[in-house]
Amino acid sequence: MSRDDSDVNRRTYLKYVGGTAATVGLAGCSDSGGDGSDGEDGDDGSDGEDGDDGSDGGDGEELPEPETREEHLQRANLRLNERAPWVYLNRQYSVYGIASRLDWTARRDERIEAQAISVTEGEPSVTITQSSMDSGLDPHDHRETPTDNIVVQAHDGVLGRNADGDIIDALATDYERLEEGRVRFEIRDGVTFHNGDELQPSDIAYSVNRVVDSEVGIESPQSDQLAGVTGAEVVDGGVEVTSDGVNPIVFSLFASYCKVVQQDWIEARETSEINSDMNGTGPFQVVEYEQDVQIVYEPYADYWGDAPEIEELTIRAASESSTRVSQLLAGETDLIVNVPPQEVSRVRGEDTTEVTAVPSTRVVFNAMRYDVEPFSSPEFRQAMNYAIDLDSIIDNVLQGFADPTGQPTLEGFVGYNGEVGPYPQDVEQAEQLVEDSGHADAEITLETPVGRYLRDVEIAQAVASQIDELSNVSCDVEQRDFASLAGEVTSGDIENMPHFYLLGWGNTTFDASQTIIPLLTSDGALSSYREDEEVDELMSESQNLPGEN
Amino acid sequence: MALGRFLLKRGIQGVLVVWGVVTAVFLLRFITPGDPVTFVAPLDAGAELRAQIAADLGLDQPLYVQYVDYIAGLLQGDMGYSYLRGTEASTIVFARVPATVELAVAATVVAIVIAIPLGVISATRRREPADYGATLFSLVGISTPNFWLGIMLILVLSVQFDLFPTSRRPIGLFETLAFLVTVENGIAAPMNVDAFLDGLWTWLWHIALPAVTLGTYFTALVTRLTRSGMIEELGQPYVRAARAKGLPESLIQYKHALQNTLIPIVTVLGLQLGTLIGGAVITEAVFAWPGLGTLVINAINVRDWPLIQGSLIVIGTGFVLINIFVDALYAYLNPRVVH
C-alpha cells in the first residue's frame, strides 16, 4: 500500500472509529452509570511535563520507539497524560442489587446475560428491573444498553465476550485474518433460530450487511459500531468480512456488536413487527412482549450452548432508582441496575439482598478545548489536573464506587499504560503552572449534564470548587440539558463545543483506540483536542498494525 | 336550547384552543435547541445522509408546508413516525393514555370520596377536634411533595408491611372490564366474572398507592374548598329560613348548602383533573406507572419530536375536553351561566 493510500485509509478509518465511539460512548452512557464496591486505588500521578503550546515531541529522557500496536497505544496514553487535554476524573462502576438466592457475576460491559444467572433457592424464575425498557426489539436499530440487555437474551453474536471482557466463540467457531482488510469466520453447525430454521452463513453475512450497508433493509444506527467494516459475503461455507484498511480491532468489534438475525424472517416482516418480536439463536425466546411494560422469555430448548438454569425470565423497567431498590427489597424483582451509592446500605442491610459491583467501561472526564484560551495552554490544563483531589471526590461524592484515572484508557483495555497514574493534588504546583501559562486570574465555567452520569452535577461542583480554591483561577458550574450539550459536542464542528465540559464515555470494545481516536485526535468526531501530531501519528500507526483482536 | 348553544360555543372555543396547542407544539420544535437530525442520524453520517434524514422528517420543506402537512396528518390520526422507536408515534402515545387517565381519575375519586365528607364535617363542627384534624390534614396534604409521599408510602406500606405492591401496572382497567364484555365471532362470550374480579382486585391493589400519592394534594385542596364553601353557605339567610322551618339539619347541610358549595368545587375538580393528566410525571416515575408523563420525559431526553408533540397534543386536547365537560356540568348545576 502506498503512503497516500494508507493515509486515505487512515482518515477513513479514523472517521469511522470517531463515529463509533461517539455513539458507543454517548448512547452507552444513557443508562446513567453504575457504581459499586470499592475500586482499586490508582498509582500516584505522573507529573505533567511542560512545554510550549502546540509543540510536540518527547520531553525529558528519550523513550524507545514503540513497535507493536499496543506499545503505540500505550505511548499515546502517556502523551495524553502529559499534555492533559482532559481533567482526568473517574472510571464509573456498574452497581447492581441482587437477590441473595441468585448467583451471578456482573460483567464489565454492563450487559446482563441471564444465561449466566444461577438460582440457588426458590422458584427458577428471575425478574430483572432496568431503568428503562427497549426502544424496539430490532437488534440492529438501537444504541442503548437497556435495549441491548433485552435483545441479547434472544440473539447471539458472531463472537462474544465473557464476564471479564475476553473474546469468546459464539456463532463463529473459528476466525482468522486472511489479508489486510479481510477476515474469515467459520460458522457453527447445528444452530437453529427460535422458529426452528437452521442458521445459514448467509444469515450472518446479511446481519453484517444490514448493519453497515444502509441499502440492506434499514439505516442502522449501529453502522459505526462496526468501524471500518464494509461488507460480508459467504465464501466456501464461511463468512468473509471486508474492511477499509487493516481494521486491527475487527474481532473485538464483532465480539461486542452485530447480533445475528435470520434474513428470511426479517425480510418477511414490517418494521413494526420486527420491533415487537425476536427470532434469534440465543438461549431465551420471547413468550410475551408488552411495549414499555415488560418482556417475558422462556429457555429455547434447542439452544446450541449450555441450557439456561432459569425457566422463566422477565425484564421490566423502573426509571427511579429508589423504586427499583424498593422492588428488590419487597421481593418483586431479583436483579436491579444502577443502585446509587446512597441506596447501597439499604440493599446491603437486608438478609435477602446484596450488592454486586464491577468497574464499568465508562470513563468520566472534563474535556478542555485545545483551541481556546486559557485551555490552549498545556500548563493551564495540567494545572487543572493538579488542582483536583480525585480521591476525595471518589470517596465523598461517589462513596468509593469509582476508580481514579490519569489517562483516557481504562485499566484492562488494550493500550492501557500501567506506568501512568492519576495526577496527585498539588495546589502550589497548580497555581505555579497557571502563572507560567500566562492565564492568571482566568475565569472559567464547567458545563455539565444533569443526571446523565452517576452524580454528574455533584462531581462537577466538586471539581469547580477545588479549581476555584486556586488563588489565581475562578471556576463555576453551568448545568446543562444533556441533549443540548451532546448536540453541541457531536455537531462535528469544534466551534460549537463548550470550552470546558463534563462528559462520560463508554467503550465496550476494550480497546484504547475507541476512546482516543474519537475524542482526542485531529479527526475525531467529538475531539476537543487536535493538532497534536504525536498523538495523531501514534494512533494512525497503531491502526495500521495488526492487533491481537 | 340555550344549553345547546352554550355547549356549541364552548365546543368551537375548544377547537380553537386545540388548534392553538397544536400550533404551539409544532413551533416548539423550531425554538428548542438541538437538531432533530442529530438524534436520528449515526454520528458518522455524512451531509448526504443527514440531508436524506432531514427530508424523511420533512425538515427540508418550508415551514408553512411542514405545518400544513402536520395538521393534515393529525386530522388523519397521524402524529408522525418515531425513528428512535421504529413505530408510529400515535401507536405509542395512545397506548399510554389509559394508564394516565386511570391514574388521574382514580386520584380524583380519592379526592372526592375523602375531601367532600371531610370538608362538610369540618365546616359543620367548627373548632371541634374533627375540624382541627381536617384542617391539619389539609395543611399537610397541600405541603407534602408528591415524590416524597410516594417514596414514603412505598417504604412503609410496601417494603415494611407488605400491604401493597411497590409499583407497576400489571393490568389496566379496560383489560379488566374486557372480561365482562368479550365478543368472539360477533357473539358475546360468557362473562368471566372470576377473571374480572381477579383483574379488578389486582388493578385496585396496584393503583391504590399511586392514586393516594397523586390525589393527596387534590384531596387537601378540595377539603379546604368544601369547608370554606360550606361555612359560607351555612351562614346564608336561606339556611336560617330552612332551620326556622324545622327542616332536619342533615337535609339542610347535604341538600341545600352542599349543593351550592359544589359549583366552585366542580370547576376546581375539572381543572385539577386536566392538570393531573398532564402533571402525573413524578408519580408515574416513582411507581413505574407507564403513562404519558414518563413518555414525555423520556421523549424529551432524546428529542423524539413526534412522541413529544403527540403526547402534548393528547394532553392538551384532554384538558380542553375535560373543561368543556366541566362547563356543561357547571351549566347544569347553575343554569344562570348559560345566560
PDB file of N, CA and C in Angstrom, chain A residues 377-420:
ATOM      1  N   SER A 377      -3.333  26.337  26.616  1.00  0.00           N
ATOM      2  CA  SER A 377      -2.032  26.183  27.258  1.00  0.00           C
ATOM      3  C   SER A 377      -1.956  24.837  27.969  1.00  0.00           C
ATOM      4  N   PRO A 378      -0.956  24.004  27.627  1.00  0.00           N
ATOM      5  CA  PRO A 378      -0.811  22.722  28.327  1.00  0.00           C
ATOM      6  C   PRO A 378      -0.573  22.923  29.815  1.00  0.00           C
ATOM      7  N   GLU A 379       0.159  24.012  30.160  1.00  0.00           N
ATOM      8  CA  GLU A 379       0.415  24.256  31.583  1.00  0.00           C
ATOM      9  C   GLU A 379      -0.896  24.493  32.324  1.00  0.00           C
ATOM     10  N   PHE A 380      -1.758  25.255  31.694  1.00  0.00           N
ATOM     11  CA  PHE A 380      -3.039  25.532  32.350  1.00  0.00           C
ATOM     12  C   PHE A 380      -3.844  24.243  32.513  1.00  0.00           C
ATOM     13  N   ARG A 381      -3.824  23.418  31.475  1.00  0.00           N
ATOM     14  CA  ARG A 381      -4.583  22.162  31.541  1.00  0.00           C
ATOM     15  C   ARG A 381      -4.009  21.252  32.624  1.00  0.00           C
ATOM     16  N   GLN A 382      -2.693  21.205  32.694  1.00  0.00           N
ATOM     17  CA  GLN A 382      -2.086  20.400  33.758  1.00  0.00           C
ATOM     18  C   GLN A 382      -2.471  20.957  35.122  1.00  0.00           C
ATOM     19  N   ALA A 383      -2.470  22.274  35.212  1.00  0.00           N
ATOM     20  CA  ALA A 383      -2.831  22.905  36.489  1.00  0.00           C
ATOM     21  C   ALA A 383      -4.217  22.476  36.941  1.00  0.00           C
ATOM     22  N   MET A 384      -5.143  22.361  35.987  1.00  0.00           N
ATOM     23  CA  MET A 384      -6.499  21.950  36.350  1.00  0.00           C
ATOM     24  C   MET A 384      -6.479  20.536  36.935  1.00  0.00           C
ATOM     25  N   ASN A 385      -5.601  19.693  36.394  1.00  0.00           N
ATOM     26  CA  ASN A 385      -5.496  18.337  36.935  1.00  0.00           C
ATOM     27  C   ASN A 385      -4.869  18.333  38.325  1.00  0.00           C
ATOM     28  N   TYR A 386      -3.847  19.184  38.504  1.00  0.00           N
ATOM     29  CA  TYR A 386      -3.216  19.235  39.829  1.00  0.00           C
ATOM     30  C   TYR A 386      -4.143  19.851  40.880  1.00  0.00           C
ATOM     31  N   ALA A 387      -5.099  20.608  40.433  1.00  0.00           N
ATOM     32  CA  ALA A 387      -5.999  21.272  41.392  1.00  0.00           C
ATOM     33  C   ALA A 387      -6.993  20.302  42.018  1.00  0.00           C
ATOM     34  N   ILE A 388      -7.181  19.170  41.379  1.00  0.00           N
ATOM     35  CA  ILE A 388      -8.272  18.270  41.786  1.00  0.00           C
ATOM     36  C   ILE A 388      -7.806  17.239  42.800  1.00  0.00           C
ATOM     37  N   ASP A 389      -8.598  17.076  43.845  1.00  0.00           N
ATOM     38  CA  ASP A 389      -8.359  15.977  44.787  1.00  0.00           C
ATOM     39  C   ASP A 389      -9.304  14.842  44.382  1.00  0.00           C
ATOM     40  N   LEU A 390      -8.806  14.033  43.480  1.00  0.00           N
ATOM     41  CA  LEU A 390      -9.657  12.995  42.893  1.00  0.00           C
ATOM     42  C   LEU A 390     -10.091  11.962  43.925  1.00  0.00           C
ATOM     43  N   ASP A 391      -9.170  11.605  44.810  1.00  0.00           N
ATOM     44  CA  ASP A 391      -9.537  10.604  45.826  1.00  0.00           C
ATOM     45  C   ASP A 391     -10.686  11.107  46.698  1.00  0.00           C
ATOM     46  N   SER A 392     -10.626  12.397  47.004  1.00  0.00           N
ATOM     47  CA  SER A 392     -11.694  12.952  47.835  1.00  0.00           C
ATOM     48  C   SER A 392     -13.032  12.912  47.086  1.00  0.00           C
ATOM     49  N   ILE A 393     -12.999  13.230  45.800  1.00  0.00           N
ATOM     50  CA  ILE A 393     -14.246  13.183  45.015  1.00  0.00           C
ATOM     51  C   ILE A 393     -14.794  11.759  44.991  1.00  0.00           C
ATOM     52  N   ILE A 394     -13.892  10.805  44.791  1.00  0.00           N
ATOM     53  CA  ILE A 394     -14.349   9.409  44.721  1.00  0.00           C
ATOM     54  C   ILE A 394     -14.895   8.957  46.078  1.00  0.00           C
ATOM     55  N   ASP A 395     -14.199   9.342  47.145  1.00  0.00           N
ATOM     56  CA  ASP A 395     -14.656   8.917  48.474  1.00  0.00           C
ATOM     57  C   ASP A 395     -15.944   9.615  48.892  1.00  0.00           C
ATOM     58  N   ASN A 396     -15.999  10.911  48.672  1.00  0.00           N
ATOM     59  CA  ASN A 396     -17.105  11.685  49.246  1.00  0.00           C
ATOM     60  C   ASN A 396     -18.297  11.841  48.315  1.00  0.00           C
ATOM     61  N   VAL A 397     -18.039  11.962  47.045  1.00  0.00           N
ATOM     62  CA  VAL A 397     -19.167  12.132  46.112  1.00  0.00           C
ATOM     63  C   VAL A 397     -19.660  10.775  45.623  1.00  0.00           C
ATOM     64  N   LEU A 398     -18.727   9.896  45.324  1.00  0.00           N
ATOM     65  CA  LEU A 398     -19.112   8.602  44.752  1.00  0.00           C
ATOM     66  C   LEU A 398     -19.019   7.473  45.771  1.00  0.00           C
ATOM     67  N   GLN A 399     -18.721   7.841  46.995  1.00  0.00           N
ATOM     68  CA  GLN A 399     -18.634   6.878  48.095  1.00  0.00           C
ATOM     69  C   GLN A 399     -17.832   5.626  47.749  1.00  0.00           C
ATOM     70  N   GLY A 400     -16.741   5.864  47.059  1.00  0.00           N
ATOM     71  CA  GLY A 400     -15.808   4.774  46.788  1.00  0.00           C
ATOM     72  C   GLY A 400     -16.134   3.956  45.556  1.00  0.00           C
ATOM     73  N   PHE A 401     -17.280   4.214  44.934  1.00  0.00           N
ATOM     74  CA  PHE A 401     -17.678   3.395  43.797  1.00  0.00           C
ATOM     75  C   PHE A 401     -17.119   3.949  42.490  1.00  0.00           C
ATOM     76  N   ALA A 402     -15.843   4.077  42.414  1.00  0.00           N
ATOM     77  CA  ALA A 402     -15.198   4.561  41.196  1.00  0.00           C
ATOM     78  C   ALA A 402     -13.704   4.357  41.354  1.00  0.00           C
ATOM     79  N   ASP A 403     -12.993   4.379  40.250  1.00  0.00           N
ATOM     80  CA  ASP A 403     -11.531   4.334  40.272  1.00  0.00           C
ATOM     81  C   ASP A 403     -11.010   5.638  39.693  1.00  0.00           C
ATOM     82  N   PRO A 404      -9.883   6.138  40.242  1.00  0.00           N
ATOM     83  CA  PRO A 404      -9.310   7.346  39.650  1.00  0.00           C
ATOM     84  C   PRO A 404      -8.626   7.015  38.323  1.00  0.00           C
ATOM     85  N   THR A 405      -8.574   7.967  37.429  1.00  0.00           N
ATOM     86  CA  THR A 405      -7.908   7.747  36.151  1.00  0.00           C
ATOM     87  C   THR A 405      -6.873   8.856  35.911  1.00  0.00           C
ATOM     88  N   GLY A 406      -5.925   8.544  35.056  1.00  0.00           N
ATOM     89  CA  GLY A 406      -4.921   9.544  34.692  1.00  0.00           C
ATOM     90  C   GLY A 406      -4.621   9.509  33.212  1.00  0.00           C
ATOM     91  N   GLN A 407      -5.412   8.735  32.480  1.00  0.00           N
ATOM     92  CA  GLN A 407      -5.251   8.624  31.027  1.00  0.00           C
ATOM     93  C   GLN A 407      -6.627   8.283  30.454  1.00  0.00           C
ATOM     94  N   PRO A 408      -6.811   8.461  29.171  1.00  0.00           N
ATOM     95  CA  PRO A 408      -8.144   8.202  28.626  1.00  0.00           C
ATOM     96  C   PRO A 408      -8.530   6.734  28.634  1.00  0.00           C
ATOM     97  N   THR A 409      -7.528   5.860  28.647  1.00  0.00           N
ATOM     98  CA  THR A 409      -7.815   4.425  28.538  1.00  0.00           C
ATOM     99  C   THR A 409      -7.913   3.791  29.919  1.00  0.00           C
ATOM    100  N   LEU A 410      -8.883   2.916  30.061  1.00  0.00           N
ATOM    101  CA  LEU A 410      -9.124   2.291  31.360  1.00  0.00           C
ATOM    102  C   LEU A 410      -8.262   1.049  31.538  1.00  0.00           C
ATOM    103  N   GLU A 411      -7.955   0.758  32.778  1.00  0.00           N
ATOM    104  CA  GLU A 411      -7.153  -0.419  33.084  1.00  0.00           C
ATOM    105  C   GLU A 411      -7.855  -1.670  32.559  1.00  0.00           C
ATOM    106  N   GLY A 412      -7.078  -2.555  31.965  1.00  0.00           N
ATOM    107  CA  GLY A 412      -7.650  -3.773  31.408  1.00  0.00           C
ATOM    108  C   GLY A 412      -7.934  -3.667  29.924  1.00  0.00           C
ATOM    109  N   PHE A 413      -7.867  -2.442  29.393  1.00  0.00           N
ATOM    110  CA  PHE A 413      -8.100  -2.247  27.959  1.00  0.00           C
ATOM    111  C   PHE A 413      -6.788  -2.432  27.200  1.00  0.00           C
ATOM    112  N   VAL A 414      -6.896  -2.807  25.944  1.00  0.00           N
ATOM    113  CA  VAL A 414      -5.718  -2.856  25.103  1.00  0.00           C
ATOM    114  C   VAL A 414      -5.187  -1.429  24.957  1.00  0.00           C
ATOM    115  N   GLY A 415      -3.903  -1.250  25.305  1.00  0.00           N
ATOM    116  CA  GLY A 415      -3.305   0.078  25.177  1.00  0.00           C
ATOM    117  C   GLY A 415      -3.214   0.832  26.487  1.00  0.00           C
ATOM    118  N   TYR A 416      -3.747   0.257  27.552  1.00  0.00           N
ATOM    119  CA  TYR A 416      -3.648   0.930  28.862  1.00  0.00           C
ATOM    120  C   TYR A 416      -2.187   0.987  29.266  1.00  0.00           C
ATOM    121  N   ASN A 417      -1.752   2.135  29.748  1.00  0.00           N
ATOM    122  CA  ASN A 417      -0.362   2.301  30.145  1.00  0.00           C
ATOM    123  C   ASN A 417      -0.262   2.230  31.671  1.00  0.00           C
ATOM    124  N   GLY A 418       0.269   1.107  32.149  1.00  0.00           N
ATOM    125  CA  GLY A 418       0.352   0.884  33.595  1.00  0.00           C
ATOM    126  C   GLY A 418       1.322   1.812  34.301  1.00  0.00           C
ATOM    127  N   GLU A 419       2.166   2.484  33.516  1.00  0.00           N
ATOM    128  CA  GLU A 419       3.142   3.390  34.129  1.00  0.00           C
ATOM    129  C   GLU A 419       2.527   4.761  34.424  1.00  0.00           C
ATOM    130  N   VAL A 420       1.365   4.995  33.905  1.00  0.00           N
ATOM    131  CA  VAL A 420       0.749   6.327  34.015  1.00  0.00           C
ATOM    132  C   VAL A 420      -0.367   6.281  35.053  1.00  0.00           C
TER     133      VAL A 420
END
